[in-house]
Every structure is written in C-alpha cells, then in structure tokens.
Amino acid sequence: MPRRSRLLAPVAATVVVIIAGLMLAANFWTDFKWFSSVGYTNVFLTELWTRVLLFAVAALVMAVIVGLSIFFAYRARPGIRPMSLEQQGLDRYRQSIDPHRKLFFWIAIGALALLSGAAASGDWRSYLQFVNGVDFGVADPEFGIDIAFFAFTYPFLRILLGYMYAAVILAFIAAVIVHYLYGGVRLQNDSGQRATPAARVHLSVLLGIFVLLRAGSYWLDRYGLVFSDRGYTFGASYTDVNAVKTALTILTVISVICAVLFFANIAFKNTMIPVASLGLLVLSAVVVGTAYPEIVQRFQVDPNEQRLESPYIERNIESTREAYGVADTEVIDYDATTELTPQELAAEADTIPSVRLADPAVVSQTFQQMQQVRGFYQFPDVLEVDRYPDSEGNLIDTIVAVRELDGPPDDQDNWLNRHLIYTHGFGMVAAAGNLIDDEGRPVFTEYNIPPRGELSEVTGEYEPRIYYGREGAEYVIVQAEEEYDHPLDAENEEPDVPTLEDAVESSPSPSADEARAPAENEGGEEEAPAEDAEGAEEGSGEGSEGDSQQYNRYEGDGGVPLNNFFDRILFAIKYQETSILLNSAITGDSRILFERDPLDRVEKVAPFLTVDSRPYPAVVDGRVQWIVDGYTTSDGYPYANRIDFTQAVTDTFTDGSAQQVGALPGNEVNYIRNSVKATVDAYDGTVTLYGWDEEDPVLKTWEGAFPGTIVDKDEMSDELVQHLRYPDDLFKVQREIMREYHVTDAASYYGGQDFWSVPNDPTQEGEVSEPPYRQTINFPGSEEASFSLTSTFVPRGRENLAAFMAVDSNPESDDYGQLKLLELPRSTVIFGPGQVQNAFDSDADVREVLLPLEQSNAEVTRGNLLTLPFAGGLLYVEPLYVQAGGGGAASFPLLQQVMVGFGEEVAIGSNLQDALNNLFEGGEGPLPDPDEEGAEDEDPAEGDSDTGSEGDSDLTEALNEAVDAWEEAQENNDEANERLREALEALEDAAGD
C-alpha cells in the first residue's frame, strides 16, 4: 500500500477529532459565557460538576469490575492446554492477540468506561434529588414511609442497581471470553471437564455477586409495588399486597441462599453447586414470583374484585387528588335552570358587559392587519388574555400581544440585516376583550408605534423594544451597526383604529359607534400611522432618523460581550458563520444576544422545571416582561395515577409543545405543582425565578441542589403580582384528572358510570379537546365577579353537560387557585358545547342570518364558545366573525353576530344584548338598548321606562294602594271608593302622561 494511502485514514480521523473537539469547546465556552451573562453560573457549574462526578465514578466502577475480571481470567489461564482441534483453532487467535493484548485490554476497558460514564452523567437530576431530598411530611399507606423515599431515593437506588447489573454481566461475559481463549473454559469435553477449577471459582464469584444483586432488586421491588399497574387502579392492588409482596420477600431470601452457595463453590469447586443454585433461583421465580400471584388474582380477586380492591381504589383516589392539587376542589350541586323570565334576565344585566367577545385565536388576524405596521412584524396565532385597569381603575379582560420582529423583508434577507440591523420588535398592543366597535373590530387600548393608548396612561412610559421574544433570528449582535427601530410618520396623524376613548364617547355598551376604518399603506396593508421622531426617541438608545424610519443603538446589558477575538472565534464556530469574525462593525463594545426565546431561557437556568407552553407579555415596572409559569413534577408519588403530560395539555390552542424540561420517561407525571413564577425581561433578557409554592418539597429539594437560584415571592412588585394568573397547562392537567377523580367513592369509581370527558371543540374540525377559556365570571355564591379559567365536562359517551369547572385566576384574591366545580343533576338535560353548536347550526332564525353570508364569498369563522354561569343556569356565548372573501392579505375577520344559548333555546343578534333579547323576548328587550340615549341611566329591570328608582318606588306604592282600595270598594264602602279615586290620581301622577 502506498505511504500516502496509509496516512490518509489517520489524518482524516485526526481532522474529525479536532473539528468535534472545537465544536464541543465552542458550545461549552459559549454556554458558560451565557450563564455568566444572566447570573446563573452556579446552575451551569453544579450541573457540570455533578455530571463529571457521575461520569468519573461510573467509568471507574465499570473499568475496575470488568478490568479485574479480565485480569483474573488471564492470570488463571492453564499453563498447559490440552491438545484438541478446538485448541488448535484457538492458537491462531492467541498468536494474533497476545502481542497486542494490553492494547486490546485498554481499548476495551476505555470504551466501556466511556459508555457507562456518559450514560451515568445523564442521571444527574436523580442524583441531585437523592442527595438533597426533602420530606413531604406524608407517609405512604402501605409501608408508612415518607413519600420522599419513593420520589427521590427509590429511583436512584434502581439506577445504581442497573449499573451494577451491567458491570457484573459485562465482567462475566469478558471472563468467559478470556477463559475460553486461553483454555480455561472449553466447549469440547475431551478431558471430562469443561472448565478448570480456577475458572469455576472465578465464574461462581461473579454469579454469586449477580444473584446477590438480584436479592437486593427483589427487596427493592417490594417498595416498587406502589407503582404497580396490575390492579384495577394504579398502585399496589390486593394481589400485590397479599401475594406479590410476600413472594418478593421469599425470593429475596432464596436469592441470598443461592448467592451463598455460589460463594461456597470457591471451596468446593464443583459444577453441580452453581447449576443447582441457578435451577433453584429460576424455579422459585416461576413458581413463587409468577404462578402464585397469578393464582391469587384469577381465583380469589377476579370473582370478588370490587369488594377486595375497594381499599386500594380509595388509596388511589386519595393519593391522585392530593398529588395533582385537586383534593380541596369545592364541589357545588348546581340545579341549573333552563328557563328564564325577562325579570330574572334583567336582574343579571349588569354582568353582560363583562363577557369577553374577542376571541384571542381569531382577532390575531385583526391585530396583524391593523397593527402590523410593516410586513416584517409578527403577532402570535393565539393572543393572550390579561387584565389591565381602564382610566377609571376598573380591571378589564384585555387581549395582549407584543409586536415581534420576524426578520428583515424578503428581498433584504441577508446575514447583515437579519443579525445586525433587524434586531428587535417594538411595542405592546392591547384591546379590550369585551368591547367591539360597530364594524366588528376590537377596541384597542394600546396601539401604534411608538405605543400610545389607555394602557400607557395607566402603566406609565415603558421600554417598548422587544429584543427577547418568541420570533426572530437565533441570535443578533447589537452595538455594532445601527439597528432598525421603527417607521416614522412625519404628519403625526391621529390613530385610525377603534380606541377605548371612542367607545366611551359613543356608547356605554360593548359597542363603539364612531370608530374609524383603518387606513391602507402603500403595500396594501392596513396600518396605523406612527408618531413623529421626537416621540419615537423616548426610551433607551440613541435614535437617528432616516428618510422614513428611525434607527437605534442598544444600551442594555443583555447578551454576551464580544470583547476579545477568542470569543468571536468560538461564536463563529458555534454558529458556523465567518461573518462574525470578518464584519468590521463588530467591536469590543458589541454584544451577542442568543437563547432569546423566554421558554428556552427559563428552562436553561432552571433545568429542573417543566415550563408552561403559554408565556405571556405584561408591562411591569416600566418594562415588557414575559411571564412564564414553571412546574415541579415527579412520577414517583405512590398510588397516584400517571398521565402523559404532553397529551393532557394538547387542545385547539396548542400542539402539545409544552417544554417538558425535567424529562420523565414517556412524559409521564403523577405529581405537579406550579411552584415557580418566572419573568424574562424583553429588553435585556434578565431571568428571575420567584418561588410561588414555597412549601412544595420538590422545589425545596431543587433549592438545596441549586442554592440562591429561587427568589422569595415577597420580592415581587405589586405591579407584577397583578399580572400573574393561574397557568393553562396546570389547569388542563387537573381537568384531565377530574374527568375520573371527581368521583371519591370507591364503589362508584369501580363502576365508572359517572366518569366524564372533556368535550371536543365544536368550532373546529376533527377531534381536539376544547381549550379552557379565560373570562371574568360571576360564580354562583361569590359576592363579586372573578377573573377565571374555565372549562366544561360531558358524560363519557354522551354530549350533554355534566359539569362546569373554574379556578380563580386573580393572584390578589384569597380564592386564587381554588378549583370550583358546578356539578349538574343527572335528571336534568343541559346542552353541552357540541349540542349547543348543533342547535346554532340547525336553528331556523340563526340559519336565516347565516345563509346569506355562507352563500356569498365571505368566510365565516366561529369564535370561542364560552360557557358561563348566568341567572341560575348556564349561558353559552359564541361570537361570529365574517371575513371578506377574495380580500387577500389585507382582509381580516370582523365580529358581525353573536349567538347565545340558554337551556335548549338559541338565538342570534348583532351584539350580545340583541342576541339575549331575541333569546328571551323574541326581540322585545328586557335589556336596555345600548344605542338609546340615556340607556346607561336606566334601571335594568325597567328598560323602557323613563322613570328612575324613586319613580319606580312611587309607582309601586300607588299600585298597591289602588289594589287595596279596589278590594274594599267591592263591598260598597264609600270611604274605600274615595280612597280608590285618590289612589288612581296618585298612580296617574307617578306614571306621568
């Protein structure tokens, strides 16, 4: 072979190793710099050193056990090997191996050590929980041991056993191979013995250690019964407790005896002893470990399952409800009415204006068209619902989003523009959730660039630039080139969007009469003009003006400084981009901003958290902050039913992309707490983790592992607390649990007749769960309306409504986090969401309104079908949006009709009041007409009367007097006749002309 060809392979291998090493070094160093920049170096170092420790220990243990086994096998090789065809064939292999046996030995040991070390380093979370575990203060019902043992200790002990098993098995295999190669073990039986005495002793010791580990595994399996799925419910069943537990104890004793027999063979050096021990072990595992429990299950439990399993079903119910935080759910028997009089409706009139008609999943298109401003700005597909005070200080449901930068225009999309020029989004956009103008558009409370509106007036000036968000380039470099900030409008025109001021001036109802239509820019997009450059320069950064746009230089402390050439090299390697090195605008003052998604940032600084899939922005203390809910989870809560986290949180609004950071096998969890509220500053990326559920033992455990990472919740500002809310994913998980575990009686649970289902979203095609909705509701029995997260249940296999569940989402309320369940009587049929949607689609009056729209080229979109307690029953409200067909990118959905349902009746109207009037009075309203002058001053119970409350009182008194006088006059009482005349005159005066 030519010399050049012989050198090619080593050189190529060296190049590959160098490249891989550089990539690893670049990722390692840039990660360290990132953690340093956000102030969480302790997290990086704790994880690093834990991984190194586990790697080193596992690699050393594997190397020692397997290495010693190979060494002893080689030392015990026979000096004289018998002559046989088998040995003659092996001589050729020995002659090839012997000159390089040390090299082969170290290569094999090194490879095994690296593999085992790498595998062990991945278990660093289990190790940290094991050494920092905090008691739950609750004992499991079977063994009386604190739950912390099952959550933190038991998993790590199983991991240890697994590694020891692997090491002993590999040592045994290596010993057999070496003994065979050097004649200690033979397949042919020429001399009457297949193994030398030394080989028998060596292999017996390894088998004895293996069986001893098996004894430990049997003993540990007894505790693992609390995670058994053998019985009717999850957790130890009757068979597990009364048969399997006993069988495992017996098998433990038998395994110890067999291990002693293996060790005894060191002295006896007899093949029959280990063979008999293995036979005894296998036989006992089959008879005691398998057959006996199966006999008990089949012949004792199955015929009497309900009676025998009841105590264990009760354990499962109690543990599951506690583990998922639903044990204290307030259950109310709600005998929902299906009929309502106009007087009862009028009494509820004050709750109507708070109903959120704007659907966050539909009005996103409206935000995009009316507030995108430029084609490279972006809003999420589903907006968020928060609460902000209006000018009078009343909190209202508000649809919010930030205007994020998706990237430079398509025709200018190059590296320089994407990473140095177009670096950030701009401003918050908000709309009142319960206000729609006459054209069907949301009424904006924060709009335009620079931001303006009622929200700004309430919160004060804030930094509008969004450098950290869910859209945009993977990384940007600031303090290099001048960055595009926002477009300018020299004329400084008034906003052409429906605003809260317009709505208040034109009507007191959820309808703004005099809102103006949006203007169109040159590109055909509907946009609102921005303010002048002077207003744009408010905030951080030094602005400079172009012909039609404002530029800015970042002045924050976010990101990693590129203050030396070495760092620039590593970042160039990390992102495989030479321009980071060659661009002359990048100086020692420049900073690189990466890991810009708020979810990625939180999961990186808190690798022990599962983060909610719905982060949301809020204006807090002069900054836009992303608020992220973090969960501590476990799959080690005894008896608690396990569910697939991803599947549980998947619905219309999400694709199941919840960030399961503390990755559990199969995404399964059986314990969850919203233990952390995290914030990510949209301007400088600062991450702060606030301990929300400070009594959570899992959080305390992680605080022990990462001291100083969690900030006390008392350090939250009042403004931040106002914007906290009950998290979506936790509510969905609890909703999934409550499908079955609202049943607390073991017999009823066993029958399963009362189990529920989460209804499919009737406004969407396909089978996808209806999402929970955020809305302000008047919950029965509550003194005032509450900002809540709500959902519904239907009986399993049917479509009528079974229950309505809500949780108070206002963190300043004493009832925050209190789950409440309205359980409907089984004797009364209340339409469920699917049935109401079907009633909408089939009702003649509704079809009369919808048919012209559907037959035209307009696109009709059904908004979220809200369910809310109302006047002793349940009211369904569904906004109906219409989007001009053929309108292209410039068209957007407008709310044109509202459909309502109560009991089995449905109706449609141009607004909510109109729809309710049509529902209850055929269009003659018990509710005041919001467009009539003076409607805001009318008594809701007397919508057509011009008299006030004082007049109503006089009128009632006069009527009562007239009735009394009339009854007396029937007896020819002259005095009564005179009283009747006077009462009628008083009635005339009270009623007026």
Short mmCIF file of N, CA and C in Angstrom, two decimals, residues 32 38 171 206 217 241 341 352 370 385 390 397 495 502 529 560 587 591 841 843 884 970:
data_model
loop_
_atom_site.label_atom_id
_atom_site.label_comp_id
_atom_site.label_asym_id
_atom_site.label_seq_id
_atom_site.Cartn_x
_atom_site.Cartn_y
_atom_site.Cartn_z
N PHE A 32 -21.06 28.68 28.97
CA PHE A 32 -20.57 29.25 30.22
C PHE A 32 -20.70 30.78 30.20
N VAL A 38 -26.30 35.96 32.49
CA VAL A 38 -27.62 36.04 33.13
C VAL A 38 -27.53 35.84 34.64
N ALA A 171 -18.63 -8.07 33.10
CA ALA A 171 -17.46 -8.75 33.67
C ALA A 171 -17.55 -10.25 33.46
N LEU A 206 -18.59 -14.33 40.30
CA LEU A 206 -19.36 -13.34 39.53
C LEU A 206 -20.85 -13.67 39.57
N SER A 217 -32.55 -6.43 44.38
CA SER A 217 -33.58 -5.98 43.46
C SER A 217 -34.96 -6.48 43.90
N VAL A 241 -50.32 -6.65 47.39
CA VAL A 241 -50.08 -6.57 48.82
C VAL A 241 -50.10 -7.94 49.48
N THR A 341 -87.17 34.11 33.05
CA THR A 341 -88.13 35.17 32.77
C THR A 341 -87.39 36.45 32.43
N ILE A 352 -73.58 41.46 31.86
CA ILE A 352 -73.42 41.31 30.42
C ILE A 352 -72.18 42.02 29.88
N MET A 370 -54.21 45.44 11.41
CA MET A 370 -54.39 46.80 11.88
C MET A 370 -53.18 47.33 12.63
N VAL A 385 -54.77 36.57 27.13
CA VAL A 385 -55.76 37.33 27.89
C VAL A 385 -55.16 37.70 29.24
N ASP A 390 -58.71 50.21 33.41
CA ASP A 390 -59.06 51.28 32.48
C ASP A 390 -58.77 52.63 33.14
N ASP A 397 -60.81 42.52 31.19
CA ASP A 397 -60.12 41.49 30.42
C ASP A 397 -59.54 42.14 29.17
N PRO A 495 -54.66 58.21 15.50
CA PRO A 495 -54.72 56.78 15.18
C PRO A 495 -56.01 56.42 14.46
N ASP A 502 -62.98 56.31 21.95
CA ASP A 502 -64.09 56.35 21.02
C ASP A 502 -65.29 55.60 21.56
N PRO A 529 -50.78 54.89 11.53
CA PRO A 529 -49.57 55.72 11.42
C PRO A 529 -48.86 55.84 12.75
N VAL A 560 -23.90 38.53 25.61
CA VAL A 560 -22.50 38.25 25.95
C VAL A 560 -21.61 39.23 25.21
N THR A 587 -17.24 45.30 17.26
CA THR A 587 -16.08 45.77 18.02
C THR A 587 -16.11 45.17 19.42
N ARG A 591 -22.24 43.16 21.57
CA ARG A 591 -22.77 42.08 22.39
C ARG A 591 -23.60 41.16 21.51
N ASP A 841 -76.41 25.63 14.50
CA ASP A 841 -76.34 25.32 13.06
C ASP A 841 -77.69 24.95 12.48
N ASP A 843 -80.87 25.91 13.92
CA ASP A 843 -81.96 26.82 14.25
C ASP A 843 -82.34 27.65 13.03
N ALA A 884 -64.06 39.17 4.56
CA ALA A 884 -64.36 39.35 3.14
C ALA A 884 -63.61 38.35 2.30
N GLN A 970 -115.40 46.92 46.57
CA GLN A 970 -116.35 45.89 46.16
C GLN A 970 -117.42 45.64 47.21
#
